[in-house]
Amino acid sequence: METSIIAVLIMKIDLHSHTYYSDGVLSPYDLVQRALAQELNVLAVTDHDTILGVAPALEAAQAHALKIIPGIEMSCEWKGQTIHMLGLNINLNHALFSKKLEEMMNLRQDRAHQISKKLLKFGIPGIEEGLARQVKGVPGRLHFARYLAEKGYASTPGKAFRQFMARGKPGYVPVQWVSLQEAAELIQQAGGIPVIAHPRRYDLSLKRLTIMLQEFKEAGGVGIEVANSNQNKSDQLLLLNLARQLNLAISIGSDFHEPCAYNELGKARFLLPLEGYQFVSDLL
Ligand code: AMP
Ligand code: MN
Ligand code: MN
Ligand code: MN
């Protein structure tokens, strides 16, 4: 265990990142170049509901001392809440998993089409073209938010997201994602390790968060992301306590989407003593 703590403190590990195959902006090649510039040792490529970025990232990192973890960030549903589940060390050639990802691509494309129609009715033209220009893999709400900001409907993509794409707003269209249990099962079937991403970002009370994590654990869930770019000390303390209580491993990830002032690959940090915890990075 002591070696693990030393490894986590010395090695630069980032188990959560995006490419332009979902709603990140960098190609897998550019993501790898950036990870090398940041002197990362381990990087998981975890696009939303697709693994399209993994093979090119593996290829780009081949001649370098950077270990790429084939991953995904699966959208799933628990009691009406969308939950993001990372799957780490996914087998890229698993037939059932690939079929599920095809279905998720269809779900996202159908939703994108419906969102475009809703926004057109709302008086915003050109959405389909704006999207086609950006999307290289799965379409997501952030693509719409970027287009809306580019056209001046909001000053930043973040504001456009809150104003148009959040639940209850004019561009919101619900999706029937797979259940939390089904996502955990699919990831395990494909040889992956299920980890709940950014557990403090859901609209769940501590009590409901605890129940969700309990059900996740019962479904074969392994870890929770404790160190994330936005998680402060008090969030980390709460999550460490939950990890101890539920016997879950702890993970670290920046959730990097694009070069910006407030996030960077490898930026997430554990901020508290970690003796006695199991690290997701040791299971990969
Ligand atoms: P989707 O999976 O397409 O429904 O979109 C979810 C994604 O939107 C998240 O992974 C974030 O990247 C992004 N997102 C969520 N909330 C915001 C926000 N307030 N501002 C900017 N992007 C956001
Ligand atoms: Mn995203
Ligand atoms: Mn997420
Ligand atoms: Mn993410």
Short mmCIF file of C-alpha atoms and ligand atoms in Angstrom, two decimals:
data_model
loop_
_atom_site.label_atom_id
_atom_site.label_comp_id
_atom_site.label_asym_id
_atom_site.label_seq_id
_atom_site.Cartn_x
_atom_site.Cartn_y
_atom_site.Cartn_z
CA MET A 1 0.00 0.00 0.00
CA GLU A 2 2.84 2.38 0.83
CA THR A 3 4.28 1.98 -2.68
CA SER A 4 0.83 2.84 -4.03
CA ILE A 5 0.70 6.11 -2.16
CA ILE A 6 4.19 6.97 -3.35
CA ALA A 7 3.21 6.07 -6.92
CA VAL A 8 0.10 8.25 -6.76
CA LEU A 9 2.05 11.17 -5.32
CA ILE A 10 5.04 10.92 -7.64
CA MET A 11 3.52 9.76 -10.90
CA LYS A 12 1.30 12.10 -12.86
CA ILE A 13 -1.92 10.20 -13.37
CA ASP A 14 -5.07 11.45 -15.07
CA LEU A 15 -7.94 8.99 -15.43
CA HIS A 16 -10.56 11.25 -17.04
CA SER A 17 -10.18 13.16 -20.33
CA HIS A 18 -12.00 13.95 -23.57
CA THR A 19 -11.16 14.23 -27.27
CA TYR A 20 -13.07 15.71 -30.20
CA TYR A 21 -14.81 12.35 -30.66
CA SER A 22 -17.17 13.51 -27.88
CA ASP A 23 -17.29 17.07 -26.51
CA GLY A 24 -13.57 17.73 -26.09
CA VAL A 25 -11.86 19.90 -28.70
CA LEU A 26 -8.46 18.20 -29.19
CA SER A 27 -7.77 15.32 -31.50
CA PRO A 28 -6.44 12.21 -29.74
CA TYR A 29 -3.01 13.04 -31.22
CA ASP A 30 -3.09 16.58 -29.79
CA LEU A 31 -4.39 15.28 -26.45
CA VAL A 32 -1.41 12.92 -26.24
CA GLN A 33 1.02 15.73 -27.20
CA ARG A 34 -0.44 17.83 -24.42
CA ALA A 35 -0.20 14.95 -21.93
CA LEU A 36 3.47 14.54 -22.89
CA ALA A 37 4.09 18.28 -22.44
CA GLN A 38 2.50 18.01 -18.98
CA GLU A 39 4.79 15.03 -18.28
CA LEU A 40 1.95 12.66 -17.52
CA ASN A 41 2.77 9.00 -16.90
CA VAL A 42 -0.77 7.65 -17.25
CA LEU A 43 -3.75 9.06 -19.18
CA ALA A 44 -7.19 7.51 -19.56
CA VAL A 45 -9.11 8.63 -22.65
CA THR A 46 -12.73 8.64 -21.52
CA ASP A 47 -15.06 10.16 -24.09
CA HIS A 48 -18.81 10.25 -23.53
CA ASP A 49 -20.38 7.02 -24.80
CA THR A 50 -17.71 6.31 -27.42
CA ILE A 51 -14.26 4.73 -27.70
CA LEU A 52 -13.41 6.28 -31.08
CA GLY A 53 -10.54 8.31 -29.60
CA VAL A 54 -8.77 5.43 -27.88
CA ALA A 55 -7.02 3.67 -30.79
CA PRO A 56 -5.57 6.90 -32.23
CA ALA A 57 -4.39 7.93 -28.74
CA LEU A 58 -2.71 4.55 -28.24
CA GLU A 59 -0.96 4.98 -31.57
CA ALA A 60 0.16 8.53 -30.80
CA ALA A 61 1.63 7.46 -27.45
CA GLN A 62 3.33 4.33 -28.76
CA ALA A 63 6.93 5.60 -28.80
CA HIS A 64 6.56 7.49 -25.51
CA ALA A 65 6.67 6.76 -21.79
CA LEU A 66 2.98 7.51 -21.47
CA LYS A 67 0.52 4.74 -20.65
CA ILE A 68 -2.86 5.22 -22.31
CA ILE A 69 -5.80 3.58 -20.53
CA PRO A 70 -8.62 2.69 -22.94
CA GLY A 71 -11.71 4.17 -21.33
CA ILE A 72 -15.18 5.61 -21.63
CA GLU A 73 -17.52 7.89 -19.68
CA MET A 74 -20.90 6.21 -19.96
CA SER A 75 -24.12 8.15 -19.49
CA CYS A 76 -26.56 6.25 -17.34
CA GLU A 77 -29.62 6.87 -15.22
CA TRP A 78 -30.39 6.43 -11.54
CA LYS A 79 -33.78 7.48 -10.15
CA GLY A 80 -34.25 10.17 -12.81
CA GLN A 81 -30.70 11.55 -12.50
CA THR A 82 -28.10 11.26 -15.24
CA ILE A 83 -24.95 9.73 -13.77
CA HIS A 84 -21.56 9.53 -15.50
CA MET A 85 -19.75 6.23 -15.06
CA LEU A 86 -16.15 5.85 -16.17
CA GLY A 87 -15.14 2.47 -17.55
CA LEU A 88 -11.37 2.04 -17.36
CA ASN A 89 -9.34 -0.59 -19.23
CA ILE A 90 -12.12 -1.37 -21.65
CA ASN A 91 -11.63 -4.14 -24.19
CA LEU A 92 -12.00 -2.27 -27.48
CA ASN A 93 -13.12 -5.34 -29.43
CA HIS A 94 -15.98 -6.56 -27.23
CA ALA A 95 -18.96 -7.30 -29.51
CA LEU A 96 -21.79 -6.67 -27.04
CA PHE A 97 -20.19 -3.47 -25.77
CA SER A 98 -19.62 -2.21 -29.33
CA LYS A 99 -23.27 -2.91 -30.13
CA LYS A 100 -24.38 -0.94 -27.06
CA LEU A 101 -22.19 1.97 -28.11
CA GLU A 102 -23.82 1.95 -31.55
CA GLU A 103 -27.19 2.24 -29.81
CA MET A 104 -25.91 5.12 -27.69
CA MET A 105 -24.63 6.87 -30.82
CA ASN A 106 -28.14 6.54 -32.27
CA LEU A 107 -29.72 7.88 -29.06
CA ARG A 108 -27.40 10.90 -29.14
CA GLN A 109 -28.00 11.54 -32.86
CA ASP A 110 -31.78 11.32 -32.40
CA ARG A 111 -31.57 13.71 -29.45
CA ALA A 112 -29.38 16.12 -31.44
CA HIS A 113 -31.96 16.13 -34.22
CA GLN A 114 -34.78 16.86 -31.77
CA ILE A 115 -32.75 19.61 -30.07
CA SER A 116 -32.10 21.25 -33.45
CA LYS A 117 -35.84 21.21 -34.23
CA LYS A 118 -36.69 22.68 -30.80
CA LEU A 119 -34.13 25.45 -31.11
CA LEU A 120 -35.26 26.25 -34.67
CA LYS A 121 -38.83 26.62 -33.38
CA PHE A 122 -37.41 28.83 -30.65
CA GLY A 123 -36.02 31.06 -33.42
CA ILE A 124 -32.43 29.88 -33.73
CA PRO A 125 -31.45 28.82 -37.27
CA GLY A 126 -28.43 27.01 -38.68
CA ILE A 127 -28.00 24.56 -35.85
CA GLU A 128 -27.60 21.40 -37.96
CA GLU A 129 -24.79 23.01 -39.99
CA GLY A 130 -23.17 24.41 -36.86
CA LEU A 131 -23.19 20.95 -35.34
CA ALA A 132 -21.96 19.13 -38.45
CA ARG A 133 -18.90 21.41 -38.45
CA GLN A 134 -17.96 20.41 -34.89
CA VAL A 135 -19.02 16.82 -34.34
CA LYS A 136 -16.52 14.09 -35.22
CA GLY A 137 -18.01 11.31 -33.09
CA VAL A 138 -20.98 11.57 -30.73
CA PRO A 139 -22.97 14.84 -30.55
CA GLY A 140 -23.43 16.37 -27.10
CA ARG A 141 -25.11 19.35 -25.51
CA LEU A 142 -21.80 21.23 -25.23
CA HIS A 143 -21.58 21.31 -29.05
CA PHE A 144 -24.90 23.16 -29.10
CA ALA A 145 -23.73 25.50 -26.34
CA ARG A 146 -20.54 26.29 -28.29
CA TYR A 147 -22.56 27.05 -31.43
CA LEU A 148 -24.97 29.31 -29.48
CA ALA A 149 -22.05 31.24 -27.95
CA GLU A 150 -20.34 31.55 -31.35
CA LYS A 151 -23.53 33.08 -32.79
CA GLY A 152 -23.84 35.52 -29.91
CA TYR A 153 -26.86 34.01 -28.13
CA ALA A 154 -24.72 33.96 -24.96
CA SER A 155 -21.30 35.34 -24.07
CA THR A 156 -19.70 31.97 -23.25
CA PRO A 157 -20.49 28.30 -23.93
CA GLY A 158 -20.98 27.81 -20.18
CA LYS A 159 -23.63 30.53 -20.09
CA ALA A 160 -25.25 29.19 -23.27
CA PHE A 161 -25.36 25.76 -21.64
CA ARG A 162 -27.12 27.04 -18.53
CA GLN A 163 -29.45 29.27 -20.53
CA PHE A 164 -30.45 26.85 -23.30
CA MET A 165 -29.28 23.29 -22.71
CA ALA A 166 -29.83 22.60 -19.00
CA ARG A 167 -32.87 20.66 -17.82
CA GLY A 168 -36.05 22.72 -18.31
CA LYS A 169 -34.44 25.11 -20.82
CA PRO A 170 -35.53 25.57 -24.49
CA GLY A 171 -32.95 23.16 -25.94
CA TYR A 172 -33.38 20.40 -23.37
CA VAL A 173 -34.48 16.98 -24.60
CA PRO A 174 -34.37 14.07 -22.14
CA VAL A 175 -32.69 10.80 -23.11
CA GLN A 176 -33.48 7.32 -21.82
CA TRP A 177 -29.96 6.23 -20.86
CA VAL A 178 -29.21 2.71 -19.61
CA SER A 179 -29.66 2.16 -15.87
CA LEU A 180 -26.77 2.52 -13.41
CA GLN A 181 -26.80 -1.25 -12.92
CA GLU A 182 -26.78 -1.95 -16.65
CA ALA A 183 -23.87 0.45 -17.23
CA ALA A 184 -21.82 -1.20 -14.47
CA GLU A 185 -22.58 -4.60 -15.98
CA LEU A 186 -21.69 -3.55 -19.54
CA ILE A 187 -18.37 -2.06 -18.43
CA GLN A 188 -17.47 -5.20 -16.49
CA GLN A 189 -18.45 -7.45 -19.39
CA ALA A 190 -16.04 -5.49 -21.57
CA GLY A 191 -13.31 -6.11 -18.98
CA GLY A 192 -13.45 -2.57 -17.59
CA ILE A 193 -13.41 -1.11 -14.10
CA PRO A 194 -16.50 0.98 -13.27
CA VAL A 195 -15.81 4.29 -11.49
CA ILE A 196 -18.36 7.02 -10.69
CA ALA A 197 -17.19 10.33 -12.18
CA HIS A 198 -17.41 13.62 -10.22
CA PRO A 199 -19.82 12.32 -7.53
CA ARG A 200 -20.43 15.82 -6.10
CA ARG A 201 -21.75 17.18 -9.39
CA TYR A 202 -25.11 15.39 -9.25
CA ASP A 203 -28.22 16.91 -7.80
CA LEU A 204 -28.30 14.37 -4.94
CA SER A 205 -28.46 14.87 -1.17
CA LEU A 206 -25.74 13.10 0.82
CA LYS A 207 -28.28 10.45 1.75
CA ARG A 208 -29.30 9.79 -1.85
CA LEU A 209 -25.67 9.94 -3.04
CA THR A 210 -24.82 7.28 -0.45
CA ILE A 211 -27.68 5.06 -1.64
CA MET A 212 -26.65 5.53 -5.29
CA LEU A 213 -23.06 4.56 -4.46
CA GLN A 214 -24.28 1.57 -2.43
CA GLU A 215 -26.29 0.33 -5.42
CA PHE A 216 -23.30 1.01 -7.68
CA LYS A 217 -21.11 -1.11 -5.40
CA GLU A 218 -23.70 -3.90 -5.36
CA ALA A 219 -23.74 -3.83 -9.18
CA GLY A 220 -19.98 -4.45 -9.23
CA GLY A 221 -18.84 -0.82 -9.07
CA VAL A 222 -15.23 -0.42 -7.97
CA GLY A 223 -14.33 3.22 -7.46
CA ILE A 224 -15.26 6.88 -7.18
CA GLU A 225 -13.45 9.93 -8.50
CA VAL A 226 -12.23 11.77 -5.42
CA ALA A 227 -9.69 14.14 -6.95
CA ASN A 228 -11.22 16.14 -9.79
CA SER A 229 -10.34 19.66 -10.91
CA ASN A 230 -13.41 21.13 -9.23
CA GLN A 231 -13.44 19.09 -6.05
CA ASN A 232 -12.21 21.08 -3.05
CA LYS A 233 -10.94 19.75 0.25
CA SER A 234 -14.33 19.45 1.92
CA ASP A 235 -15.78 17.58 -1.09
CA GLN A 236 -12.75 15.28 -1.07
CA LEU A 237 -13.14 14.63 2.65
CA LEU A 238 -16.78 13.71 2.18
CA LEU A 239 -15.90 11.41 -0.72
CA LEU A 240 -13.01 9.78 1.15
CA ASN A 241 -15.39 9.05 4.00
CA LEU A 242 -17.88 7.51 1.58
CA ALA A 243 -15.11 5.46 -0.05
CA ARG A 244 -14.10 4.11 3.36
CA GLN A 245 -17.69 3.45 4.42
CA LEU A 246 -18.60 1.64 1.19
CA ASN A 247 -15.21 0.04 0.56
CA LEU A 248 -14.69 1.80 -2.78
CA ALA A 249 -11.35 2.58 -4.43
CA ILE A 250 -10.44 6.23 -5.13
CA SER A 251 -9.62 7.80 -8.49
CA ILE A 252 -8.09 10.97 -9.89
CA GLY A 253 -9.06 12.75 -13.12
CA SER A 254 -9.08 16.27 -14.57
CA ASP A 255 -12.12 15.83 -16.87
CA PHE A 256 -10.11 17.87 -19.38
CA HIS A 257 -12.20 19.03 -22.37
CA GLU A 258 -10.19 21.88 -23.90
CA PRO A 259 -7.26 24.20 -23.26
CA CYS A 260 -8.56 26.87 -20.87
CA ALA A 261 -7.54 28.91 -17.84
CA TYR A 262 -9.20 26.73 -15.20
CA ASN A 263 -8.36 23.16 -16.19
CA GLU A 264 -5.40 21.16 -17.44
CA LEU A 265 -4.46 17.55 -17.98
CA GLY A 266 -2.98 16.12 -14.80
CA LYS A 267 -4.24 19.05 -12.76
CA ALA A 268 -6.44 17.16 -10.31
CA ARG A 269 -4.80 16.62 -6.92
CA PHE A 270 -5.53 14.63 -3.78
CA LEU A 271 -5.63 17.20 -0.99
CA LEU A 272 -5.81 14.98 2.11
CA PRO A 273 -3.88 12.09 3.68
CA LEU A 274 -4.65 8.83 1.87
CA GLU A 275 -3.37 6.05 4.14
CA GLY A 276 -5.46 2.92 3.91
CA TYR A 277 -7.25 3.66 0.65
CA GLN A 278 -7.21 1.52 -2.46
CA PHE A 279 -6.28 3.44 -5.63
CA VAL A 280 -8.10 2.80 -8.90
CA SER A 281 -4.76 3.46 -10.66
CA ASP A 282 -3.29 0.39 -8.93
CA LEU A 283 -6.02 -1.82 -10.41
CA LEU A 284 -5.31 -0.91 -14.04
P1 AMP B 1 -24.46 15.49 -22.63
O1 AMP B 1 -23.72 14.27 -22.17
O2 AMP B 1 -24.39 15.69 -24.11
O3 AMP B 1 -25.87 15.53 -22.12
O4 AMP B 1 -23.72 16.74 -22.02
C1 AMP B 1 -23.10 16.71 -20.78
C2 AMP B 1 -21.80 17.50 -20.88
O5 AMP B 1 -22.07 18.87 -20.96
C3 AMP B 1 -20.87 17.36 -19.68
O6 AMP B 1 -20.01 16.28 -19.86
C4 AMP B 1 -20.09 18.64 -19.71
O7 AMP B 1 -18.99 18.53 -20.57
C5 AMP B 1 -21.04 19.62 -20.34
N1 AMP B 1 -21.67 20.51 -19.34
C6 AMP B 1 -22.52 20.18 -18.36
N2 AMP B 1 -22.89 21.27 -17.66
C7 AMP B 1 -22.24 22.31 -18.23
C8 AMP B 1 -22.18 23.71 -17.98
N3 AMP B 1 -22.91 24.27 -17.02
N4 AMP B 1 -21.39 24.45 -18.76
C9 AMP B 1 -20.67 23.91 -19.76
N5 AMP B 1 -20.70 22.60 -20.05
C10 AMP B 1 -21.45 21.81 -19.28
MN MN B 2 -18.35 16.58 -21.42
MN MN B 3 -19.04 13.89 -16.72
MN MN B 4 -15.98 13.91 -18.46
#
